[in-house]
Short mmCIF file of C-alpha atoms in Angstrom, two decimals:
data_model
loop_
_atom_site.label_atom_id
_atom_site.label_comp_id
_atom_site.label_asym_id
_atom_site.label_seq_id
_atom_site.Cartn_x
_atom_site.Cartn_y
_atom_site.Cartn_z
CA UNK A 1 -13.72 0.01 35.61
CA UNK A 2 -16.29 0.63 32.81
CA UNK A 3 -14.39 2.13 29.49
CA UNK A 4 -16.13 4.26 27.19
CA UNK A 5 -19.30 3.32 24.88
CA UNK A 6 -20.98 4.56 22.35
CA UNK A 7 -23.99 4.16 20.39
CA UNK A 8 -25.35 3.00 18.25
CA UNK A 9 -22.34 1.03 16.42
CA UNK A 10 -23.44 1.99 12.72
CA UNK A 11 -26.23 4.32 11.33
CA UNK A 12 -27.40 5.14 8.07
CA UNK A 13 -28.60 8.33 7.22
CA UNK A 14 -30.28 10.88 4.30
CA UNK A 15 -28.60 13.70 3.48
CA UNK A 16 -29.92 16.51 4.98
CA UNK A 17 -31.48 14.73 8.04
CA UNK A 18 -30.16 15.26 11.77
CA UNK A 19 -28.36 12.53 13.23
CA UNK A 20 -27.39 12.08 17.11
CA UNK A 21 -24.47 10.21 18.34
CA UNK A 22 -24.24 9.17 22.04
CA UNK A 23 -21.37 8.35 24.27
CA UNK A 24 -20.96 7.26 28.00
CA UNK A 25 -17.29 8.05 29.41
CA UNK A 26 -15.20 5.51 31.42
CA UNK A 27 -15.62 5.67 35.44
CA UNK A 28 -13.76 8.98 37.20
CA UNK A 29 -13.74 10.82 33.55
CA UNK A 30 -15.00 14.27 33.55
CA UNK A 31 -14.34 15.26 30.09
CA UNK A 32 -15.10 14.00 26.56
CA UNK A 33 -14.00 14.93 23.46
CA UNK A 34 -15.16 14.04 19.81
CA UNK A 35 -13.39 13.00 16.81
CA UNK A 36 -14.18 12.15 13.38
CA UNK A 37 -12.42 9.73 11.41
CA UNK A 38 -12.82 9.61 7.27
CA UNK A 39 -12.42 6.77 6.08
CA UNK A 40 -8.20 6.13 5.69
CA UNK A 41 -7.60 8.82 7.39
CA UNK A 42 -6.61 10.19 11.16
CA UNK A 43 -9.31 11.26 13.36
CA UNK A 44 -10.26 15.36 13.44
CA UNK A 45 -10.69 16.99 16.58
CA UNK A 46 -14.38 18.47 16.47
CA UNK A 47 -14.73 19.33 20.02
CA UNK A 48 -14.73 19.04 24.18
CA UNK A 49 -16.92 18.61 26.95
CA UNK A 50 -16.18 19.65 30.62
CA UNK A 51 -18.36 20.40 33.15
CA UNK A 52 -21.49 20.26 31.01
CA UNK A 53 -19.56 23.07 28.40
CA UNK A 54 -17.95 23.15 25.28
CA UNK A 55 -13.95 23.70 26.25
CA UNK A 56 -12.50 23.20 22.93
CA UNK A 57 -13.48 23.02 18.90
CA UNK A 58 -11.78 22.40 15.91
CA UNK A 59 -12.33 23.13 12.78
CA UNK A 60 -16.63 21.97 12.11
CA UNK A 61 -19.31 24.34 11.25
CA UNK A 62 -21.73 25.21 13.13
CA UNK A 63 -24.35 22.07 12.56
CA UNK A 64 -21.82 20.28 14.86
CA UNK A 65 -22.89 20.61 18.15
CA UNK A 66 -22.92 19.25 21.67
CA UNK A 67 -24.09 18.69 24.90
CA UNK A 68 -22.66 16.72 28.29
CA UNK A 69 -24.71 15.68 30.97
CA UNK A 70 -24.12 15.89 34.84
CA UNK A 71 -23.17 12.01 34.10
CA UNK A 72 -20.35 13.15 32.64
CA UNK A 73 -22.35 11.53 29.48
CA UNK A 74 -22.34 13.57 25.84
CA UNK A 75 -24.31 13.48 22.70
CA UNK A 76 -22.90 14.80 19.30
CA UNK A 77 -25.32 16.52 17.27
CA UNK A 78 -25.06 16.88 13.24
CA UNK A 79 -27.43 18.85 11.47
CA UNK A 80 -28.08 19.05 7.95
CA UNK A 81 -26.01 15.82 6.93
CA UNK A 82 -23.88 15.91 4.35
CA UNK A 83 -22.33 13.40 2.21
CA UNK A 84 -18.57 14.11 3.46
CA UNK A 85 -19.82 13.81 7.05
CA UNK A 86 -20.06 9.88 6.30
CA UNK A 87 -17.08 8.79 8.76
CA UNK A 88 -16.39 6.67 11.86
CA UNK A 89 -17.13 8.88 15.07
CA UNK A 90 -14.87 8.54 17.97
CA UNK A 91 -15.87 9.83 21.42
CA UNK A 92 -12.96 9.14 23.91
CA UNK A 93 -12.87 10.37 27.72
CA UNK A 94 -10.28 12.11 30.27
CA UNK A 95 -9.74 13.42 33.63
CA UNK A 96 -9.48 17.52 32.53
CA UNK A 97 -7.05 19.00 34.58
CA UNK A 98 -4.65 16.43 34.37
CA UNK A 99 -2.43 17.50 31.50
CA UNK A 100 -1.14 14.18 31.41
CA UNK A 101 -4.48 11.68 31.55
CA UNK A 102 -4.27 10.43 28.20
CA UNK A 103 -7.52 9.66 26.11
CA UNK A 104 -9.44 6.43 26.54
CA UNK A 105 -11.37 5.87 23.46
CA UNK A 106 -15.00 4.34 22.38
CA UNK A 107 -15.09 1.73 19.68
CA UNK A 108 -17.04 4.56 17.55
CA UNK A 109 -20.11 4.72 15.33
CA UNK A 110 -19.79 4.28 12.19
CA UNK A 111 -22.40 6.75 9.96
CA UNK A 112 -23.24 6.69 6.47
CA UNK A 113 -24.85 9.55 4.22
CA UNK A 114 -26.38 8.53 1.53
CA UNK B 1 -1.35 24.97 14.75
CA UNK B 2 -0.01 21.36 15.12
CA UNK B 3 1.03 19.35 12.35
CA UNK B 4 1.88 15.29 12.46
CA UNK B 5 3.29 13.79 9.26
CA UNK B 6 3.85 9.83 8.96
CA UNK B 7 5.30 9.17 5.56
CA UNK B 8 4.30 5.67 5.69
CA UNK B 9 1.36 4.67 4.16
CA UNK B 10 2.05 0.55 4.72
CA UNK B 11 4.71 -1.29 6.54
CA UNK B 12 5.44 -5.01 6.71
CA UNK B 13 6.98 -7.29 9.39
CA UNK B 14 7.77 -10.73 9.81
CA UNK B 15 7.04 -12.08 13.02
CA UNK B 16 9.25 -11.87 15.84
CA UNK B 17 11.78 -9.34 13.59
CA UNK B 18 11.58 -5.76 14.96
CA UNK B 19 10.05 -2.67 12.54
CA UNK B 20 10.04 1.19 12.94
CA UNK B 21 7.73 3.25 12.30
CA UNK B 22 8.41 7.26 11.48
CA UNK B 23 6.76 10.13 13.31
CA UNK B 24 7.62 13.96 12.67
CA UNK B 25 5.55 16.43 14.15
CA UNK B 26 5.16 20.47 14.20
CA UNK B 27 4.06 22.55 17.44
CA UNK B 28 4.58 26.23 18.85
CA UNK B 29 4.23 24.84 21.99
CA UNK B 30 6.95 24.11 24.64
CA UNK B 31 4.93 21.66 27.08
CA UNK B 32 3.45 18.72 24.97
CA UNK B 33 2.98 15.09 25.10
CA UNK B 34 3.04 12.76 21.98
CA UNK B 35 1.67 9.51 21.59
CA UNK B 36 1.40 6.62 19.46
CA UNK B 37 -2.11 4.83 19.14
CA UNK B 38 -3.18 1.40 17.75
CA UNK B 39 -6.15 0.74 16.02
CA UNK B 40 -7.21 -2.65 15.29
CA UNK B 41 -10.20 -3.86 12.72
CA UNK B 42 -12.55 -3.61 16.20
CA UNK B 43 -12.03 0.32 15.41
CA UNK B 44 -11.14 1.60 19.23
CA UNK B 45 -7.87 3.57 19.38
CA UNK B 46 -5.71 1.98 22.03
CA UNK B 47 -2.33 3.63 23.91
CA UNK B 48 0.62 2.11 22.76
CA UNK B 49 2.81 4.35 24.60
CA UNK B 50 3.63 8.15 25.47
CA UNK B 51 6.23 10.67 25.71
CA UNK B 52 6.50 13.66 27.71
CA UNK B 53 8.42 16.24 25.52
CA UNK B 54 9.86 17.22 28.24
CA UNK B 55 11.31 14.07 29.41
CA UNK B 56 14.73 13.52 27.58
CA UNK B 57 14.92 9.56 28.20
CA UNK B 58 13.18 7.68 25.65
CA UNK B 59 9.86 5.84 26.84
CA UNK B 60 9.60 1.83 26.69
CA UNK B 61 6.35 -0.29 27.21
CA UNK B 62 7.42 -4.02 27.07
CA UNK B 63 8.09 -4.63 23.38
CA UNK B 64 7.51 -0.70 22.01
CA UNK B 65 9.81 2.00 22.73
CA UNK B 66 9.92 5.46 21.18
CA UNK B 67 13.30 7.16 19.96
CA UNK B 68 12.32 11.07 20.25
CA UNK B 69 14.40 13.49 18.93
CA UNK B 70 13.18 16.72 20.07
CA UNK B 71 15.47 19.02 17.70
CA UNK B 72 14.47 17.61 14.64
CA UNK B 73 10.62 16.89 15.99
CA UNK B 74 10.68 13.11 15.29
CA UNK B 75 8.92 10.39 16.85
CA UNK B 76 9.45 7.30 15.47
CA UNK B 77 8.22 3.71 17.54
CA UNK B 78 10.11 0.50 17.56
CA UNK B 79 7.86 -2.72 18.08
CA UNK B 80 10.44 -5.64 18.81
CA UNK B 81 9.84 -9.43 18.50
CA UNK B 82 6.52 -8.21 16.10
CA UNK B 83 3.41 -10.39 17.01
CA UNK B 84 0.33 -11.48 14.68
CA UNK B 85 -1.64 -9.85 16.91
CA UNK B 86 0.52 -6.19 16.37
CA UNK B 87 -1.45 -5.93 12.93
CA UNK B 88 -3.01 -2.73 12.66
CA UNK B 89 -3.41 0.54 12.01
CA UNK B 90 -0.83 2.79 14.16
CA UNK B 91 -1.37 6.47 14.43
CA UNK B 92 1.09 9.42 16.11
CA UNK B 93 -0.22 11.91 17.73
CA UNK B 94 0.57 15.01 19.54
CA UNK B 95 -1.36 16.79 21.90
CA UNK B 96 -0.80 20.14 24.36
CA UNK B 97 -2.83 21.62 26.89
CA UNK B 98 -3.26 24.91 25.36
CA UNK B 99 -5.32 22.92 22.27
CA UNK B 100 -7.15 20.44 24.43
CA UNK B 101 -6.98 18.17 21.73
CA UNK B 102 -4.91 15.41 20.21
CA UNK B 103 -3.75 16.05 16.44
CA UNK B 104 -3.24 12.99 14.74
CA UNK B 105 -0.83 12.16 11.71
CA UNK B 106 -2.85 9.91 8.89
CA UNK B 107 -1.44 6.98 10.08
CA UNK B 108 0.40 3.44 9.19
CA UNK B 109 -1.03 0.41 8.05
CA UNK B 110 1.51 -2.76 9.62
CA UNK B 111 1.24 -5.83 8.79
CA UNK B 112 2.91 -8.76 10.47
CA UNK B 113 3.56 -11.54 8.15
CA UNK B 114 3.80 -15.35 10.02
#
């Protein structure tokens, strides 16, 4: 059983540059969601995937956006970096549907604003 | 909206003595599932254990065990005969399928002392 990855592990970028984040689910997942952690903190919902749509956001602007692949696979997308958007980005996977299929999570990538 | 509240910041454990750690939570919802999550320095978020808020009996996974008190929305876990490798940071979190998402409390740093 493959678990969930995601790349790549750390990332520096400039604020106000576009950064994307990329995440492969674990075997038999259809759905992944993202997270974002701030340092000390609990991860923040930011959104779901299922079936290639978004099924789910919390509270991120717009310049946080999406996409999921017929592989089940997902990208995030952040546009116009800010400084607070330096945090540790957790993509984790489920089966949707099944109410009780708890999350499996990615070891994260860790960005960096500067 | 879902709240989850853990009032504490740090804990500390010797090894092999048991610790608890405190969990309340808020939700409109009647169907939920809470969980508690570890997350080690290697960043993934790992299932300690979960309750079905429906489910009155208490859930145990080997050494962890939850005592859920629906009335007064508490969650606390138990982690008996604490191991080295039970240093961490531990996180509660609640989650119902109307959200699709997992809200998270800002977690617990323990540390296990040899």
């Amino acid at each position: 059983e493959t678990g969930v990855t995601q790349s790549p592990t750390h990332l520096i970028k400039t604020r106000g540059q576009q950064v994307t984040l990329r995440c492969s689910s674990q075997s038999g997942h259809n759905t992944v969601s993202w997270y974002q952690q701030a340092l000390g903190q609990g991860p923040q919902f930011i959104f779901q995937y299922y079936r290639e749509e978004e099924n789910g956001r919390g509270n991120f602007p717009p310049r946080f956006s999406g996409l999921q692949f017929p592989n089940y696979s997902s990208e995030l997308n952040v546009n116009a970096l800010e400084l607070d958007d330096s945090a540790l980005y957790l993509c984790a996977s489920s089966l949707e549907g099944a109410f009780n299929s708890p999350l499996h999570f990615g070891n994260g990538t860790r960005l960096t604003v500067t | 909206a879902q709240t989850v509240t853990q009032s504490q910041p740090e804990m500390s454990v010797q090894e092999a003595e048991t610790v608890t750690l405190s969990c309340t939570y808020d939700t409109s919802e009647s169907d939920y599932y809470l969980f508690w999550y570890k997350q080690p320095p290697s960043r993934q978020m790992i299932l300690v254990i979960r309750q079905e808020a429906y489910k009155q009996q208490n859930a145990t996974e080997n050494r962890f065990s939850v005592n859920f008190q629906k009335a007064a929305k508490s969650f606390s876990l138990k982690i008996s005969d604490s191991q080295l490798g039970d240093a961490a940071m531990y996180f509660c979190a609640c989650h119902n399928n109307a959200g699709n998402m997992l809200t998270f409390g800002g977690g617990t740093r323990l540390m296990v002392k040899p």
